mmCIF file of C-alpha atoms in Angstrom:
data_model
loop_
_atom_site.group_PDB
_atom_site.id
_atom_site.type_symbol
_atom_site.label_atom_id
_atom_site.label_comp_id
_atom_site.label_asym_id
_atom_site.label_seq_id
_atom_site.Cartn_x
_atom_site.Cartn_y
_atom_site.Cartn_z
ATOM 1 C CA MET Z 1 149.014 60.914 22.346
ATOM 2 C CA VAL Z 2 149.817 62.562 25.244
ATOM 3 C CA VAL Z 3 152.367 60.140 26.804
ATOM 4 C CA LYS Z 4 152.789 61.005 30.883
ATOM 5 C CA HIS Z 5 155.796 61.001 33.060
ATOM 6 C CA TYR Z 6 155.360 60.474 36.685
ATOM 7 C CA PRO Z 7 158.152 60.466 39.312
ATOM 8 C CA LEU Z 8 159.786 57.817 41.325
ATOM 9 C CA GLU Z 9 158.148 58.815 44.338
ATOM 10 C CA PHE Z 10 154.346 59.404 42.759
ATOM 11 C CA LYS Z 11 154.859 55.401 41.905
ATOM 12 C CA ALA Z 12 155.895 54.541 45.364
ATOM 13 C CA ASP Z 13 153.735 56.382 46.848
ATOM 14 C CA ALA Z 14 151.165 54.943 44.372
ATOM 15 C CA VAL Z 15 151.918 51.630 45.267
ATOM 16 C CA ALA Z 16 151.686 51.534 48.122
ATOM 17 C CA LEU Z 17 148.501 53.364 48.434
ATOM 18 C CA TYR Z 18 147.319 50.360 47.198
ATOM 19 C CA GLU Z 19 148.944 48.136 49.498
ATOM 20 C CA SER Z 20 147.354 49.955 52.677
ATOM 21 C CA ARG Z 21 144.214 49.191 51.348
ATOM 22 C CA PRO Z 22 143.129 45.486 51.411
ATOM 23 C CA GLY Z 23 139.634 46.681 49.832
ATOM 24 C CA ALA Z 24 140.280 48.040 47.096
ATOM 25 C CA THR Z 25 141.068 46.665 43.379
ATOM 26 C CA ILE Z 26 143.303 48.540 40.795
ATOM 27 C CA ARG Z 27 140.787 50.233 39.530
ATOM 28 C CA SER Z 28 139.253 52.186 42.288
ATOM 29 C CA VAL Z 29 142.861 53.287 43.410
ATOM 30 C CA ALA Z 30 144.005 54.065 39.755
ATOM 31 C CA ALA Z 31 140.272 57.038 39.477
ATOM 32 C CA ASP Z 32 140.956 58.328 43.203
ATOM 33 C CA LEU Z 33 144.821 58.765 41.634
ATOM 34 C CA GLY Z 34 143.635 59.890 38.927
ATOM 35 C CA VAL Z 35 145.640 57.697 36.673
ATOM 36 C CA ASN Z 36 145.396 54.686 33.782
ATOM 37 C CA PRO Z 37 144.223 50.982 35.273
ATOM 38 C CA GLU Z 38 146.769 49.537 33.515
ATOM 39 C CA THR Z 39 149.248 51.993 34.685
ATOM 40 C CA LEU Z 40 149.556 51.365 37.865
ATOM 41 C CA GLY Z 41 148.759 47.536 37.758
ATOM 42 C CA ASN Z 42 152.459 47.984 35.953
ATOM 43 C CA TRP Z 43 153.696 49.617 38.934
ATOM 44 C CA VAL Z 44 152.070 46.912 41.388
ATOM 45 C CA ARG Z 45 153.760 44.109 39.151
ATOM 46 C CA ALA Z 46 157.348 45.832 39.481
ATOM 47 C CA ALA Z 47 157.151 46.400 42.728
ATOM 48 C CA GLY Z 48 156.426 42.722 43.255
ATOM 49 C CA ALA Z 49 153.671 43.267 44.969
ATOM 50 C CA SER Z 50 152.162 39.567 43.998
ATOM 51 C CA ARG Z 51 148.727 40.046 46.167
ATOM 52 C CA PRO Z 52 146.147 42.967 44.443
ATOM 53 C CA ARG Z 53 143.920 43.589 47.020
ATOM 54 C CA GLY Z 54 147.010 43.746 49.245
ATOM 55 C CA ARG Z 55 149.158 42.883 52.526
ATOM 56 C CA ARG Z 56 148.108 39.796 53.964
ATOM 57 C CA ALA Z 57 146.028 40.367 57.014
ATOM 58 C CA GLY Z 58 146.581 38.429 60.142
ATOM 59 C CA PRO Z 59 145.138 36.016 62.213
ATOM 60 C CA ALA Z 60 141.402 37.392 63.615
ATOM 61 C CA GLU Z 61 141.022 38.043 66.662
ATOM 62 C CA PRO Z 62 137.696 36.084 68.019
ATOM 63 C CA PRO Z 63 134.730 38.478 68.380
ATOM 64 C CA THR Z 64 133.674 39.048 72.300
ATOM 65 C CA PRO Z 65 131.053 37.824 73.905
ATOM 66 C CA LEU Z 66 129.367 41.322 73.404
ATOM 67 C CA GLU Z 67 130.041 40.954 69.753
ATOM 68 C CA THR Z 68 128.779 38.067 69.397
ATOM 69 C CA GLU Z 69 125.111 39.072 71.551
ATOM 70 C CA ASN Z 70 124.891 41.933 69.408
ATOM 71 C CA THR Z 71 125.337 40.383 65.759
ATOM 72 C CA ALA Z 72 122.519 37.476 66.862
ATOM 73 C CA LEU Z 73 120.543 40.887 67.717
ATOM 74 C CA ARG Z 74 121.068 42.019 64.985
ATOM 75 C CA LYS Z 75 120.222 39.534 62.698
ATOM 76 C CA LYS Z 76 117.231 38.625 65.105
ATOM 77 C CA ALA Z 77 115.592 42.690 64.327
ATOM 78 C CA CYS Z 78 116.012 41.973 60.335
ATOM 79 C CA GLU Z 79 113.925 38.145 60.649
ATOM 80 C CA LEU Z 80 111.173 40.376 62.652
ATOM 81 C CA GLU Z 81 111.763 43.184 60.094
ATOM 82 C CA GLU Z 82 110.599 40.825 57.444
ATOM 83 C CA GLU Z 83 108.140 38.342 59.162
ATOM 84 C CA HIS Z 84 106.359 42.040 59.601
ATOM 85 C CA GLU Z 85 106.793 43.069 56.162
ATOM 86 C CA ILE Z 86 105.066 39.684 54.925
ATOM 87 C CA LEU Z 87 102.345 39.690 57.651
ATOM 88 C CA ARG Z 88 101.861 43.493 55.969
ATOM 89 C CA LYS Z 89 101.774 42.536 52.236
ATOM 90 C CA GLY Z 90 99.324 40.062 53.521
ATOM 91 C CA ALA Z 91 96.835 41.279 55.197
ATOM 92 C CA LYS Z 92 94.879 42.119 51.736
ATOM 93 C CA TYR Z 93 95.307 38.275 51.361
ATOM 94 C CA PHE Z 94 93.577 37.118 54.208
ATOM 95 C CA ASN Z 95 89.932 38.597 53.897
ATOM 96 C CA ARG Z 96 88.863 37.147 51.046
ATOM 97 C CA GLY Z 97 86.932 34.315 52.713
ATOM 98 C CA ASP Z 98 88.569 30.553 52.542
ATOM 99 C CA ALA Z 99 91.918 31.582 55.536
ATOM 100 C CA LEU Z 100 94.184 28.649 54.035
ATOM 101 C CA VAL Z 101 93.813 28.730 50.354
ATOM 102 C CA ASN Z 102 94.213 32.770 50.106
ATOM 103 C CA ARG Z 103 97.656 31.500 51.895
ATOM 104 C CA PHE Z 104 98.880 29.412 49.347
ATOM 105 C CA GLN Z 105 97.957 31.929 46.988
ATOM 106 C CA PHE Z 106 100.389 34.154 48.811
ATOM 107 C CA VAL Z 107 103.408 32.294 49.409
ATOM 108 C CA ALA Z 108 102.773 31.451 45.482
ATOM 109 C CA ASP Z 109 102.798 35.412 44.765
ATOM 110 C CA HIS Z 110 105.613 35.675 46.997
ATOM 111 C CA GLN Z 111 108.226 33.077 47.482
ATOM 112 C CA ARG Z 112 110.380 34.711 44.082
ATOM 113 C CA ARG Z 113 111.360 37.160 47.215
ATOM 114 C CA HIS Z 114 111.136 35.352 50.424
ATOM 115 C CA GLY Z 115 110.965 31.521 50.050
ATOM 116 C CA VAL Z 116 108.672 28.871 49.553
ATOM 117 C CA LYS Z 117 109.946 27.252 53.071
ATOM 118 C CA ARG Z 118 109.922 31.163 54.552
ATOM 119 C CA LEU Z 119 106.788 32.473 53.848
ATOM 120 C CA CYS Z 120 105.439 28.816 54.965
ATOM 121 C CA THR Z 121 107.290 29.031 58.463
ATOM 122 C CA ILE Z 122 105.420 32.683 59.726
ATOM 123 C CA LEU Z 123 102.325 31.372 58.416
ATOM 124 C CA GLY Z 124 101.695 28.494 60.100
ATOM 125 C CA ILE Z 125 101.506 26.153 57.723
ATOM 126 C CA ALA Z 126 102.958 23.120 55.814
ATOM 127 C CA ARG Z 127 105.082 22.835 53.104
ATOM 128 C CA SER Z 128 103.993 19.619 51.615
ATOM 129 C CA SER Z 129 100.300 21.231 51.902
ATOM 130 C CA PHE Z 130 100.920 24.232 49.541
ATOM 131 C CA TYR Z 131 103.251 22.458 47.411
ATOM 132 C CA TYR Z 132 99.953 20.039 46.598
ATOM 133 C CA TRP Z 133 97.867 23.050 45.710
ATOM 134 C CA ARG Z 134 100.362 24.127 43.005
ATOM 135 C CA ARG Z 135 99.967 20.795 41.799
ATOM 136 C CA THR Z 136 96.395 20.328 42.092
ATOM 137 C CA ALA Z 137 96.079 23.978 40.615
ATOM 138 C CA TRP Z 138 94.635 22.758 36.300
ATOM 139 C CA ASP Z 139 92.001 20.649 38.683
ATOM 140 C CA ARG Z 140 90.725 23.929 41.154
ATOM 141 C CA ALA Z 141 90.780 25.747 38.263
ATOM 142 C CA ALA Z 142 88.814 23.253 35.911
ATOM 143 C CA ARG Z 143 86.162 22.486 39.108
ATOM 144 C CA GLN Z 144 85.481 26.590 39.456
ATOM 145 C CA ALA Z 145 85.290 26.783 35.481
ATOM 146 C CA ALA Z 146 81.979 23.749 36.031
ATOM 147 C CA ASP Z 147 80.959 26.032 39.097
ATOM 148 C CA ALA Z 148 80.106 28.634 37.208
ATOM 149 C CA GLN Z 149 78.472 26.876 34.576
ATOM 150 C CA LEU Z 150 76.541 24.649 36.911
ATOM 151 C CA ALA Z 151 75.659 28.075 38.291
ATOM 152 C CA ALA Z 152 74.381 29.779 35.629
ATOM 153 C CA ARG Z 153 71.810 27.017 35.401
ATOM 154 C CA ILE Z 154 71.271 27.126 38.517
ATOM 155 C CA ARG Z 155 70.088 30.583 38.006
ATOM 156 C CA ILE Z 156 68.066 30.062 35.454
ATOM 157 C CA VAL Z 157 65.854 27.039 37.039
ATOM 158 C CA HIS Z 158 66.015 29.492 40.319
ATOM 159 C CA ARG Z 159 64.430 32.772 38.726
ATOM 160 C CA GLU Z 160 62.001 31.082 36.679
ATOM 161 C CA PRO Z 161 59.429 30.041 39.976
ATOM 162 C CA ASP Z 162 60.043 34.064 41.191
ATOM 163 C CA GLY Z 163 63.087 32.834 42.664
ATOM 164 C CA THR Z 164 61.233 30.308 45.167
ATOM 165 C CA TYR Z 165 63.071 27.279 44.947
ATOM 166 C CA SER Z 166 65.093 25.728 46.931
ATOM 167 C CA VAL Z 167 67.941 22.765 46.979
ATOM 168 C CA PRO Z 168 65.860 19.743 46.426
ATOM 169 C CA ARG Z 169 63.444 20.973 43.720
ATOM 170 C CA ILE Z 170 66.147 22.701 41.973
ATOM 171 C CA THR Z 171 68.420 19.651 41.739
ATOM 172 C CA ALA Z 172 65.026 17.726 40.808
ATOM 173 C CA GLU Z 173 65.346 19.950 38.470
ATOM 174 C CA LEU Z 174 68.642 19.732 36.471
ATOM 175 C CA ARG Z 175 68.415 15.862 36.687
ATOM 176 C CA GLU Z 176 65.683 15.690 34.897
ATOM 177 C CA GLU Z 177 67.041 18.229 31.631
ATOM 178 C CA GLY Z 178 69.944 14.977 32.097
ATOM 179 C CA GLU Z 179 72.493 16.920 34.466
ATOM 180 C CA ARG Z 180 74.230 14.945 37.141
ATOM 181 C CA VAL Z 181 74.606 16.564 39.888
ATOM 182 C CA ASN Z 182 74.704 15.459 43.578
ATOM 183 C CA HIS Z 183 72.368 18.132 45.978
ATOM 184 C CA LYS Z 184 75.038 19.249 47.987
ATOM 185 C CA ARG Z 185 76.857 20.431 44.903
ATOM 186 C CA ILE Z 186 73.447 22.470 44.488
ATOM 187 C CA ALA Z 187 73.928 23.977 48.087
ATOM 188 C CA ARG Z 188 77.170 25.040 47.732
ATOM 189 C CA VAL Z 189 76.782 26.825 44.406
ATOM 190 C CA MET Z 190 73.703 28.084 46.119
ATOM 191 C CA ARG Z 191 75.498 29.536 48.375
ATOM 192 C CA SER Z 192 78.672 31.016 47.149
ATOM 193 C CA ILE Z 193 76.323 33.161 44.817
ATOM 194 C CA GLY Z 194 73.947 33.566 47.401
ATOM 195 C CA LEU Z 195 70.590 32.064 46.517
ATOM 196 C CA ALA Z 196 68.463 30.378 49.046
ATOM 197 C CA GLY Z 197 64.555 29.259 48.742
ATOM 198 C CA VAL Z 198 62.209 31.753 50.720
ATOM 199 C CA ARG Z 199 61.647 31.587 54.346
ATOM 200 C CA LEU Z 200 58.234 31.818 57.094
ATOM 201 C CA ARG Z 201 56.727 34.397 57.502
ATOM 202 C CA ARG Z 202 54.306 34.386 61.194
ATOM 203 C CA ARG Z 203 51.033 33.072 60.673
ATOM 204 C CA HIS Z 204 47.485 34.883 60.906
ATOM 205 C CA ARG Z 205 45.007 32.599 63.236
ATOM 206 C CA THR Z 206 42.489 31.858 60.928
ATOM 207 C CA THR Z 207 40.660 28.772 62.928
ATOM 208 C CA ILE Z 208 38.021 29.497 65.383
ATOM 209 C CA ALA Z 209 36.942 26.829 66.213
ATOM 210 C CA ASP Z 210 32.431 27.366 67.609
ATOM 211 C CA PRO Z 211 32.195 25.252 70.694
ATOM 212 C CA ALA Z 212 28.981 24.802 70.107
ATOM 213 C CA ALA Z 213 28.504 23.605 66.675
ATOM 214 C CA ALA Z 214 28.638 19.595 66.252
ATOM 215 C CA LYS Z 215 31.777 17.732 65.127
ATOM 216 C CA ALA Z 216 32.736 14.642 62.423
ATOM 217 C CA PRO Z 217 35.642 11.579 63.880
ATOM 218 C CA ASP Z 218 39.105 12.043 62.750
ATOM 219 C CA LEU Z 219 39.222 9.709 59.655
ATOM 220 C CA ILE Z 220 42.506 10.500 58.940
ATOM 221 C CA GLY Z 221 44.910 9.888 61.981
ATOM 222 C CA ARG Z 222 47.592 12.215 60.369
ATOM 223 C CA HIS Z 223 48.238 9.076 57.901
ATOM 224 C CA PHE Z 224 48.122 11.465 54.802
ATOM 225 C CA THR Z 225 48.382 9.622 51.966
ATOM 226 C CA ALA Z 226 45.709 7.956 49.484
ATOM 227 C CA ARG Z 227 47.214 4.951 47.232
ATOM 228 C CA GLU Z 228 43.800 6.350 44.317
ATOM 229 C CA THR Z 229 42.879 9.666 43.279
ATOM 230 C CA ASN Z 230 39.881 11.630 44.556
ATOM 231 C CA THR Z 231 39.214 9.479 47.762
ATOM 232 C CA LYS Z 232 41.170 11.925 50.379
ATOM 233 C CA TYR Z 233 41.236 15.391 51.510
ATOM 234 C CA VAL Z 234 42.290 17.787 53.241
ATOM 235 C CA GLY Z 235 41.014 21.101 53.372
ATOM 236 C CA ASP Z 236 42.277 24.482 55.770
ATOM 237 C CA ILE Z 237 41.902 28.686 55.000
ATOM 238 C CA THR Z 238 44.697 31.410 54.415
ATOM 239 C CA TYR Z 239 45.474 34.412 54.109
ATOM 240 C CA LEU Z 240 47.493 37.554 52.059
ATOM 241 C CA PRO Z 241 47.758 40.450 54.143
ATOM 242 C CA LEU Z 242 46.828 43.424 52.326
ATOM 243 C CA GLY Z 243 48.292 47.465 52.113
ATOM 244 C CA GLY Z 244 46.894 49.717 54.624
ATOM 245 C CA GLY Z 245 44.066 49.029 57.527
ATOM 246 C CA GLY Z 246 44.785 45.672 58.156
ATOM 247 C CA LYS Z 247 43.240 44.239 55.821
ATOM 248 C CA PHE Z 248 43.733 40.518 54.451
ATOM 249 C CA LEU Z 249 42.255 38.631 51.077
ATOM 250 C CA TYR Z 250 41.418 35.277 52.189
ATOM 251 C CA LEU Z 251 41.770 31.814 50.810
ATOM 252 C CA THR Z 252 40.615 28.491 51.825
ATOM 253 C CA ILE Z 253 42.506 25.245 49.269
ATOM 254 C CA ILE Z 254 41.430 21.745 49.029
ATOM 255 C CA ILE Z 255 44.263 19.803 48.406
ATOM 256 C CA ASP Z 256 44.074 15.974 47.264
ATOM 257 C CA LEU Z 257 46.596 14.135 49.459
ATOM 258 C CA ALA Z 258 47.183 10.935 46.760
ATOM 259 C CA SER Z 259 48.661 13.331 44.476
ATOM 260 C CA ARG Z 260 49.184 16.946 46.525
ATOM 261 C CA ARG Z 261 46.918 18.329 43.926
ATOM 262 C CA LEU Z 262 44.955 21.470 44.638
ATOM 263 C CA ALA Z 263 41.477 20.527 43.745
ATOM 264 C CA GLY Z 264 39.545 23.272 44.356
ATOM 265 C CA TRP Z 265 40.316 26.580 45.536
ATOM 266 C CA ALA Z 266 38.209 29.597 46.372
ATOM 267 C CA ILE Z 267 39.101 33.454 47.594
ATOM 268 C CA ALA Z 268 37.696 36.430 49.348
ATOM 269 C CA ASP Z 269 37.922 39.381 51.366
ATOM 270 C CA HIS Z 270 36.069 37.719 54.423
ATOM 271 C CA MET Z 271 35.662 34.223 55.979
ATOM 272 C CA ARG Z 272 32.196 33.519 56.084
ATOM 273 C CA THR Z 273 30.795 29.202 55.332
ATOM 274 C CA ASP Z 274 30.685 30.221 51.411
ATOM 275 C CA LEU Z 275 34.373 30.801 51.241
ATOM 276 C CA VAL Z 276 34.717 26.836 52.029
ATOM 277 C CA THR Z 277 31.500 25.229 49.848
ATOM 278 C CA ASP Z 278 32.282 26.983 47.149
ATOM 279 C CA ALA Z 279 35.886 25.556 47.121
ATOM 280 C CA LEU Z 280 34.244 22.312 47.582
ATOM 281 C CA ALA Z 281 31.998 22.998 45.096
ATOM 282 C CA ALA Z 282 35.268 24.192 42.858
ATOM 283 C CA THR Z 283 36.951 20.864 43.351
ATOM 284 C CA GLY Z 284 33.725 18.810 42.415
ATOM 285 C CA ARG Z 285 33.928 20.429 39.237
ATOM 286 C CA THR Z 286 37.528 19.424 38.828
ATOM 287 C CA ARG Z 287 36.996 15.644 39.933
ATOM 288 C CA GLY Z 288 34.156 14.836 38.402
ATOM 289 C CA SER Z 289 31.778 13.138 41.176
ATOM 290 C CA LEU Z 290 33.473 13.499 45.674
ATOM 291 C CA ALA Z 291 30.920 10.365 46.500
ATOM 292 C CA GLY Z 292 33.185 8.699 48.441
ATOM 293 C CA ALA Z 293 35.139 10.476 49.444
ATOM 294 C CA ILE Z 294 37.058 12.344 52.853
ATOM 295 C CA MET Z 295 37.346 15.728 53.657
ATOM 296 C CA HIS Z 296 39.821 16.062 56.148
ATOM 297 C CA THR Z 297 39.472 19.377 57.991
ATOM 298 C CA ASP Z 298 40.361 21.902 61.711
ATOM 299 C CA HIS Z 299 37.166 22.747 63.782
ATOM 300 C CA GLY Z 300 37.030 26.410 62.249
ATOM 301 C CA ALA Z 301 33.674 28.011 62.701
ATOM 302 C CA GLN Z 302 32.753 27.617 58.468
ATOM 303 C CA TYR Z 303 33.886 23.797 58.357
ATOM 304 C CA THR Z 304 31.379 22.743 61.432
ATOM 305 C CA SER Z 305 28.394 24.401 59.770
ATOM 306 C CA ARG Z 306 26.131 23.539 59.260
ATOM 307 C CA ALA Z 307 25.887 24.471 55.734
ATOM 308 C CA PHE Z 308 29.312 23.282 55.026
ATOM 309 C CA ALA Z 309 27.824 19.540 56.838
ATOM 310 C CA ASP Z 310 25.234 19.997 53.788
ATOM 311 C CA ALA Z 311 27.063 20.719 50.834
ATOM 312 C CA CYS Z 312 29.229 17.237 51.781
ATOM 313 C CA LEU Z 313 26.036 15.138 52.497
ATOM 314 C CA THR Z 314 24.819 16.589 49.028
ATOM 315 C CA ALA Z 315 28.688 15.745 47.183
ATOM 316 C CA GLY Z 316 28.752 12.598 48.445
ATOM 317 C CA VAL Z 317 31.523 13.275 51.447
ATOM 318 C CA ARG Z 318 32.564 12.357 54.542
ATOM 319 C CA GLN Z 319 33.537 14.355 56.529
ATOM 320 C CA SER Z 320 36.718 14.235 59.209
ATOM 321 C CA MET Z 321 38.102 17.087 62.075
ATOM 322 C CA SER Z 322 41.035 17.122 63.875
ATOM 323 C CA ALA Z 323 41.114 16.789 67.357
ATOM 324 C CA ILE Z 324 40.932 20.485 68.917
ATOM 325 C CA GLY Z 325 44.068 22.141 69.960
ATOM 326 C CA ALA Z 326 46.280 19.900 67.564
ATOM 327 C CA SER Z 327 47.816 21.422 64.795
ATOM 328 C CA ALA Z 328 49.770 18.002 64.021
ATOM 329 C CA ASN Z 329 46.500 16.903 62.775
ATOM 330 C CA ASN Z 330 45.522 19.189 59.160
ATOM 331 C CA ALA Z 331 50.287 19.659 59.186
ATOM 332 C CA LEU Z 332 49.954 19.093 55.434
ATOM 333 C CA ALA Z 333 47.395 21.323 54.933
ATOM 334 C CA ASP Z 334 49.354 24.320 57.102
ATOM 335 C CA SER Z 335 52.615 23.644 55.359
ATOM 336 C CA PHE Z 336 51.279 23.935 52.102
ATOM 337 C CA ASN Z 337 49.556 27.269 53.350
ATOM 338 C CA ALA Z 338 52.702 28.576 54.740
ATOM 339 C CA THR Z 339 54.382 28.002 51.499
ATOM 340 C CA PHE Z 340 52.392 29.590 49.824
ATOM 341 C CA LYS Z 341 52.413 32.795 52.268
ATOM 342 C CA ARG Z 342 55.774 32.710 51.810
ATOM 343 C CA GLU Z 343 56.289 32.061 48.393
ATOM 344 C CA THR Z 344 53.896 34.377 47.070
ATOM 345 C CA LEU Z 345 54.964 37.345 49.268
ATOM 346 C CA GLN Z 346 58.921 36.661 49.246
ATOM 347 C CA GLY Z 347 59.691 38.753 51.769
ATOM 348 C CA ARG Z 348 57.507 41.561 51.875
ATOM 349 C CA LYS Z 349 55.086 42.215 54.609
ATOM 350 C CA ARG Z 350 52.077 42.486 52.278
ATOM 351 C CA CYS Z 351 50.721 42.854 49.179
ATOM 352 C CA SER Z 352 49.532 46.391 48.406
ATOM 353 C CA SER Z 353 46.530 45.806 47.080
ATOM 354 C CA GLU Z 354 43.682 42.806 46.279
ATOM 355 C CA ARG Z 355 44.153 42.653 42.643
ATOM 356 C CA GLU Z 356 47.889 42.416 43.377
ATOM 357 C CA ALA Z 357 46.741 40.158 46.210
ATOM 358 C CA ARG Z 358 43.951 37.900 43.668
ATOM 359 C CA LEU Z 359 46.329 37.557 40.474
ATOM 360 C CA ASP Z 360 49.604 36.216 42.398
ATOM 361 C CA ALA Z 361 47.412 33.825 44.376
ATOM 362 C CA PHE Z 362 47.025 32.736 40.728
ATOM 363 C CA ARG Z 363 49.443 32.606 39.480
ATOM 364 C CA TRP Z 364 51.033 30.697 41.478
ATOM 365 C CA LEU Z 365 48.187 28.342 42.464
ATOM 366 C CA HIS Z 366 48.101 27.129 39.074
ATOM 367 C CA CYS Z 367 51.723 27.356 39.000
ATOM 368 C CA TYR Z 368 51.501 24.514 41.699
ATOM 369 C CA ASN Z 369 49.842 21.779 40.315
ATOM 370 C CA THR Z 370 51.570 22.024 36.422
ATOM 371 C CA ARG Z 371 54.958 23.186 37.347
ATOM 372 C CA ARG Z 372 56.088 22.628 41.104
ATOM 373 C CA ARG Z 373 58.064 19.903 41.868
ATOM 374 C CA HIS Z 374 57.066 17.868 45.164
ATOM 375 C CA SER Z 375 59.571 16.040 46.660
ATOM 376 C CA ARG Z 376 57.059 12.977 48.110
ATOM 377 C CA LEU Z 377 55.848 12.341 44.891
ATOM 378 C CA GLY Z 378 58.905 11.807 43.118
ATOM 379 C CA HIS Z 379 60.200 15.572 41.906
ATOM 380 C CA ARG Z 380 57.282 15.860 40.307
ATOM 381 C CA SER Z 381 53.661 17.936 39.306
ATOM 382 C CA PRO Z 382 51.314 17.367 41.130
ATOM 383 C CA ILE Z 383 49.060 16.811 37.516
ATOM 384 C CA ALA Z 384 52.640 15.199 35.889
ATOM 385 C CA TYR Z 385 51.932 12.923 38.964
ATOM 386 C CA GLU Z 386 48.439 12.196 38.443
ATOM 387 C CA THR Z 387 49.111 11.552 34.399
ATOM 388 C CA ALA Z 388 51.447 9.016 35.072
ATOM 389 C CA SER Z 389 49.337 7.420 37.192
ATOM 390 C CA ARG Z 390 46.250 7.608 34.586
ATOM 391 C CA THR Z 391 49.195 6.098 32.449
ATOM 392 C CA THR Z 392 50.549 3.049 34.259
ATOM 393 C CA SER Z 393 46.633 1.883 35.510
ATOM 394 C CA THR Z 394 45.648 1.922 31.856
ATOM 395 C CA THR Z 395 48.646 -0.446 30.654
ATOM 396 C CA LEU Z 396 48.568 -2.842 33.849
ATOM 397 C CA ALA Z 397 44.475 -2.792 33.593
ATOM 398 C CA PRO Z 398 43.346 -6.411 31.979
ATOM 399 C CA ALA Z 399 42.951 -6.591 28.409
ATOM 400 C CA ALA Z 400 38.646 -6.616 28.457
#
């Protein structure tokens, strides 16, 4: 090991250099001079330098007003720069829907760097709200998982009737399956996954009155209810547009006011009188007898015709007609027709062919009676309602 010998002048200058630099350390000064830090330390101690960081500085002069203002401006500039950086980072958070939740999430993700207080101040939210949001994170995760499971079940129920069910019927379907769920929650989840019922389309006129035809009195009076089945019916004509040439497929329906069952119908490519008489005959086959029942219709030429009057007379049916121009007097049939077109067309302007229209109508009409839930029937299908009514009547009937 080589021992270096330094002149006294070198040692004195090294100590003086160290003392002249209050912010320097022995290690840094030794590195500058190329000597061992321990050697320099021995020189400093031998020279009586008791303060390794240099001479005591005299009392600092107070800053001038200009220096104070510059310091404040620099601090403000740093704060603004930090705020700009925070808002730039948060831009991608604030375009995800729920702005408040996204702000909370941003604070949670960046609190280590900027602090909760600073972030909440910049984003304009209360710290107590953020802490509550963070404290309830587990509950939210559980609700989100439950909503995801519910959404999967809603998709299945919504898909079965060709995507036509809206909130009330989906709620009834799930409740029947044992799901305890509120209709408002169903609506919220459906909105979140983009599901909805089918909407109405513009109407096509099918009621053409014959001013010279005989009129029947209104025996319904907008009271579209009945205590028993096979006592009151409403009838009407609707249509399905076909592709090209402005052609239509026409449907006449007859609905029982007690059970809302579609008791009879007929489909044709015309609106001649035999369209409505065929529907009346189909209703007679469904019920066995229509004697004493009321048939309520509008003033369309088919219903005021002599042929339809004779068919009603033969079946023992009493005719009833709404007032001319008062669409509400046959509102139930109009509502059924609107639902039929809405859920059969499902947003299309027309069916591609007559065969397609007939098959779609046939399937939907049978589904209406056997599966489609009706709000007035306690969200049961018409046939399910009639079956339950017959069972109740049999149970309550006195023994012979």
